Amino acid sequence: MGSLGSHAARIPDADSIRRETGFSQASLLRLYHRFRALDRNKKGYLSRMDLQQIGALAVNPLGERIIDSFFPDGNLRLDFPGFVRVLAHFRPIDDEDPGIRDPKEPEPLNSRMNKLRFAFQLYDLDRDGKISRHEMLQVLRLMVGVQVTEEQLESIADRTVQEADEDGDGAVSFLEFTKSLEKMDIEQKMSIRILK
Amino acid sequence: MTYRVGEAHSMGFQVFVPFSPWSWLLLLVALKCPEASSDLNESTNSTAQREPNVRFAAAGSEPDEKISVFALDYDYVQIPYEVTLWILLASLAKIGFHLYHRLPGLMPESCLLIIVGALVGAIIFGTDHKSPPVMDSSIYFLYLLPPIVLEGGYFMPTRPFFENIGSILWWAGLGALINAFGIGLSLYLICQIKAFGLSDVNLLQNLLFGSLISAVDPVAVLAVFEEARVNEPLYMMIFGEALLNDGISVVLYNILIAFTKMHKFEDIEPVDILAGCARFVIVGVGGVFFGVIFGFISAFITRFTQNISAIEPLIVFMFSYLSYLAAETLYLSGILAITACAVTMKKYVEENVSQTSYTTIKYFMKMLSSVSETLIFIFMGVSTVGKNHEWNWAFICFTLVFCQIWRAISVFALFYVSNQFRTFPFSIKDQCIIFYSGVRGAGSFSLAFLLPLSLFPRKKMFVTATLVVIYFTVFIQGITIGPLVRYLDVKKTNKKESINEELHIRLMDHLKAGIEDVCGHWSHYQVRDKFKKFDHRYLRKILTRKNQPKSSIVSLYKKLEMKQAIEMVETGILSTTAFSVPCQAQRIHRIKRLSPEDVESMRDILTRNMYQVRQRTLSYNKYNLKPQTSEKQAKEILIRRQNTLRESMRKGHSLPWGKPEDIGKKMFLPRRVGLIFRITHCASELFSLRPYPTNLTGTSGRRAGTKNIRYLSFPYGHPQPAGRDTRVAELTDNDSSDSELPSIMFKAHSRAGILQERRLTQEIIPMKSLPRGGKPSHFGYQRNTSQEEHDGRGRREALRPKPLFHAVDEEFESGEESGEETSAIRSRWSGEHRPTRQHHRSHSPLLQRK
């Protein structure tokens, strides 16, 4: 890794990014290399097209949504800090006692809440803070094979919403979303080992 | 045997006819009890011999000799005949094994093969076969072993292998050596104890036994915990071990055999031992070198086979085999050569050869290796059942114990060291699984069986011990490893998941996989990056055909053959029958509240039909080739994506942004915009393969033209909404104006509405085209592919608008008023039971889905 270290200085704002995301120097450097590799024409930023070129993402049923999540608010360009910020959601949660953290500081990006929020946003296309029945159905359509009929899907969507919906507004709010996943080990599900 | 059926033919056909029924009966008998072949053999021999004589004697005066019709020369065909029957028997057993779908998850398939082998062995023993099949050294090393090794090398996932190559070499190489010498030396110590009566077994023989018994075959186990989804490095460890272990064991075995031979005549000096070590290295490295050379040659040759693609598989197989033989002639390791050859050429050959050749190669390879293995297991069965055993309690028990102990020692010691250098160390759990996967297989047996009796007076005892170890590991460890992995796997604990959890967790899995892909796979090796560059710059240019599509997506498209895929999805997958059961179960309860069973069946539908998360390596199964799930899934997703891309390409013209970097946005946007107009485009474009819209970027000049197309298609839908329903009119307006905006921000309401509308539009079409559409199978494909096709047939006019807006009305009501909600649900579940409601829902199973 010695040769990697010499490039470290080239990353713009490395320190502030690290402070925000909690990545180690080595990880950040790797991500930077990856970022540069994805950036086909050396533009200095990533476009949607760059991400669409990733072959494995093309066969990911949620590929487009995932790409979407890299381009919030209708941005067309993804710079390196933005790239890292998204990936920081998937950093494994540190073993150290969270109590050490300064309470005034914002919650780290890889906290359980932020991980959940990230997943939630994949559903919530219109950003109204709720997964409507329709949004649920759309996700189901993306994720379920063609064998299942539309009517089955629709009832599944109904049922899913109904199951999680506690206040009876016909939609799943973020709070209800987190409640339905209470028992799940989100920290592990939404962490990628290599993103230390 | 002097008379053959062929001669009978030459003697005249008319003779054949009257006796044919009898001869057929004989044939049937022969087929019915193939296992009793020896019996039959004997009897037919005698009868065949007797009968002709009798007939000749009787028919001496007659000119026509009918007797020869009965001549049965079983000896002539015996070996291939029996081999064929064994393989058939094993295949039938496999079919039976897989009929009950839970069974393959419970035990490795090698269990089955061993049982079949033992069965055949028992039959052969019971019938007192005159010439039981024997495997000799040349048959094994020249014919049976290469296919097995080739298969392993070819199906090895290359990238993860090289990502972990350090650990794999460390573990597989040193692990085999530690095991061999550890087991050998400790058994030698045991042999020194007088009470066991083993004092005539010397050190070299023990070492040799250690080397053959340490040839593990853990791949057989991989299939068992395939569903348990062990992590990738662990998987690669086990795979890599299986791949390299054979090679190392065989090399060690051969060297030790040479030593043993030498030892007969003279003492072994330290120089010889050094020479042996050097030889070990030379044999391994030389073998790999040969393999790489042959791999490159064969890749280079497949570059020119585009006109004679039928010989493509042949080239692959012949060159692999040639590499093996060439290495063997030089006393190098043929196993490593053929492995290296397969690994080297695989990448380039797959790009060069045609799709059919590619499939042929894969299947043929699987077939050959499974035939080889079946035969070895049958030989094993034959030698299991019989009198040639020497049962020495001490030796066998200590062998078993030492196998486990030394495997444990080597695993924990080697991984302790290699973990110090790994970024992501192997956990104790991983190490336990690796330890437990030390299943012995066909390799160990073959090596033991081939021990030269002249050098090993107690060969029988070695074979017996080997058999015991194999049976113990395959049956006991093989069957329990699945539960063990599941037990160690904490993730799998809570079984009862709600639908929400089910869905969200799968979504997260996909999300995680996607993000992993975005992150790329970090190599810890600079070498790999260097090689990649070198490969790109030189090797690829030399070895692969020109004008190959560059991008991975393109090659994916190429490999998947879109056309065929689309057809498949349209016609093949429509077997909704499999899911009609849960569906009907739902219908019976006219749901106000869903009963637990309904929820259960819904979850079942979800679990079974949600796309699996992509797996890079975990799909390998030694005994079977199953591309279905992942490839089919990839096809489906790609087709969906293809459709959206295509739409967006068309749509892209009409949107007023021309900057190249915006194209991505364009591509995505239209999916959200109501796509009512999409269906007015003709289907001719459907199959044109155009994965990239790049060539369309910046063609803002064409915007005007395409816009016209839009408006041309407009009048069908436009005038009516204005008069009918203001809400719909608003939606349509929204849609048309949205496309003029340089932004993709929509009001939530409008988009949701459009989406609903879009879906409903899609729902209507099949119904309207049903009367004319002919085969209903066309409509089961629930996406706009078929829908566009219908449009292409040009029966969209006039019929559409009316039901469309009717449907929209109703959907809105049901969506907003909770009272209607339940009825809507009911109507969905009981769709087919409502002949009275003639609107779109009555055809809901055929709904178009986007």
XYZ file of C-alpha atoms in Angstrom, chain A residues 3 30-31 34 38 45 47-49 52-62 64 66 68 70 73-77 83 87 90 116 118-119 122-123 125-126 133-134 136-156 158-160 162-164 177 180-181 183-184 186 188-195, chain B residues 233 424 491 494 497-501 503-512 514-520 522 524 526 552-553 556 573 576 579 583 587 593-594 599 602 605-606 609-611 632 634 636-638 640-641 661-662 664-665 667-668 671-672 692 694 745 748 751 755-756 759 763 782-783 821 825 828-829 831 844-845 847 849-850:
164
model
C 2.505 3.473 -3.371
C -9.267 3.511 -2.808
C -12.565 5.217 -3.309
C -12.476 4.024 -8.033
C -15.500 5.360 -13.180
C -17.232 14.411 -11.835
C -22.495 11.544 -14.677
C -25.367 9.149 -14.549
C -23.978 7.529 -17.647
C -24.820 3.037 -15.817
C -21.740 1.585 -17.407
C -21.177 -0.664 -14.435
C -22.231 -3.989 -15.814
C -23.357 -5.566 -12.609
C -25.547 -2.608 -11.863
C -27.360 -3.139 -15.128
C -28.692 -6.423 -13.949
C -29.495 -5.169 -10.510
C -33.247 -4.788 -10.371
C -32.831 -1.608 -8.407
C -31.661 2.809 -11.638
C -29.432 3.146 -6.776
C -30.714 7.859 -8.553
C -26.274 9.200 -6.056
C -32.148 16.860 -5.946
C -31.887 16.438 -9.666
C -28.185 17.031 -9.789
C -26.513 15.944 -12.948
C -23.034 15.820 -11.622
C -19.814 10.085 -4.033
C -21.017 5.393 0.217
C -22.560 1.703 4.073
C -32.556 3.179 7.194
C -31.133 5.759 2.795
C -33.117 2.614 2.143
C -35.230 4.228 -2.497
C -38.953 3.754 -2.032
C -39.635 8.688 -4.967
C -41.545 11.887 -4.415
C -49.162 2.189 -1.806
C -48.185 3.147 -5.255
C -44.567 0.232 -2.788
C -46.081 -1.309 -5.855
C -43.452 0.182 -8.073
C -40.676 -1.268 -6.007
C -42.401 -4.612 -6.011
C -42.654 -4.485 -9.745
C -38.968 -3.894 -9.967
C -38.049 -6.640 -7.623
C -40.409 -9.446 -8.385
C -40.071 -11.746 -11.342
C -42.535 -11.816 -14.183
C -44.243 -14.920 -12.931
C -46.216 -13.045 -10.379
C -49.287 -11.445 -11.792
C -50.109 -7.838 -11.401
C -53.062 -8.592 -9.249
C -50.957 -10.595 -6.877
C -48.488 -7.783 -6.751
C -51.142 -5.269 -6.030
C -52.515 -7.204 -3.167
C -49.048 -7.737 -1.844
C -51.755 -3.437 -0.216
C -50.882 -5.909 2.386
C -47.404 -4.530 2.875
C -51.476 -2.223 5.591
C -49.101 -4.235 7.705
C -46.775 -1.384 8.439
C -40.734 1.927 8.236
C -41.300 -2.654 10.806
C -37.587 -3.296 10.666
C -35.882 -6.609 14.804
C -33.580 -6.609 11.851
C -29.733 -3.282 9.782
C -25.062 -5.632 9.332
C -27.403 -5.672 6.361
C -26.424 -2.239 5.229
C -22.720 -2.427 5.798
C -20.097 -3.339 3.299
C -17.042 -4.896 4.763
C -14.561 -3.261 2.513
C -15.727 0.239 3.376
C -13.291 -15.355 0.311
C -10.304 -8.877 6.033
C -28.274 -14.195 9.859
C -35.247 -15.413 12.704
C -40.458 -12.361 8.872
C -43.296 -10.086 8.039
C -43.892 -9.148 4.451
C -42.408 -5.785 5.156
C -39.247 -7.258 6.496
C -39.345 -6.957 1.100
C -37.153 -4.417 2.799
C -34.420 -6.880 3.543
C -34.308 -8.004 -0.040
C -34.248 -4.434 -1.156
C -31.357 -3.799 1.148
C -29.541 -6.814 -0.190
C -29.916 -5.501 -3.692
C -28.932 -2.071 -2.572
C -25.873 -3.394 -0.866
C -25.395 -2.394 -6.078
C -23.287 -0.192 -3.869
C -20.628 -2.860 -3.795
C -20.589 -2.784 -7.544
C -20.249 0.946 -7.488
C -17.341 0.653 -5.107
C -15.761 -1.885 -7.343
C -10.590 -3.636 -4.567
C -4.925 -5.837 -2.856
C -0.813 -3.989 -7.706
C -19.602 -5.208 -20.335
C -23.222 -4.383 -20.858
C -23.872 -9.121 -21.648
C -42.220 -17.972 -18.227
C -48.451 -18.800 -13.897
C -48.756 -19.780 -8.569
C -53.879 -17.257 -5.789
C -59.791 -15.969 -3.649
C -58.957 -8.927 6.516
C -56.369 -11.260 5.244
C -50.196 -13.551 4.414
C -48.085 -13.839 -0.100
C -44.811 -15.664 -3.427
C -42.486 -12.883 -2.512
C -40.129 -14.647 -6.894
C -38.157 -11.706 -5.759
C -34.979 -11.424 -7.675
C -32.890 -15.793 -16.433
C -30.455 -11.057 -15.574
C -35.570 -10.249 -17.271
C -33.972 -7.270 -15.672
C -32.135 -6.396 -18.812
C -37.046 -4.334 -18.490
C -34.166 -1.994 -18.591
C -23.815 14.751 -20.025
C -27.496 15.122 -19.606
C -28.224 10.004 -18.413
C -30.892 12.161 -17.002
C -32.587 8.188 -20.028
C -34.042 8.035 -16.661
C -39.771 6.486 -16.922
C -41.284 8.830 -14.508
C -26.451 2.752 -25.783
C -24.833 7.709 -26.823
C -39.254 18.229 -10.879
C -46.129 14.599 -6.573
C -46.714 12.062 -11.296
C -48.219 6.539 -13.237
C -51.557 5.201 -12.348
C -50.551 1.396 -15.709
C -53.999 -2.910 -18.542
C -46.649 -8.302 -18.399
C -44.575 -5.625 -19.797
C -60.268 0.029 -1.166
C -58.661 -5.625 -3.301
C -58.163 -8.076 -7.692
C -58.018 -11.355 -5.935
C -60.635 -11.230 -10.721
C -56.361 -8.837 -14.637
C -54.168 -11.890 -14.830
C -52.489 -7.135 -17.009
C -46.974 -4.678 -15.965
C -44.240 -2.225 -16.147
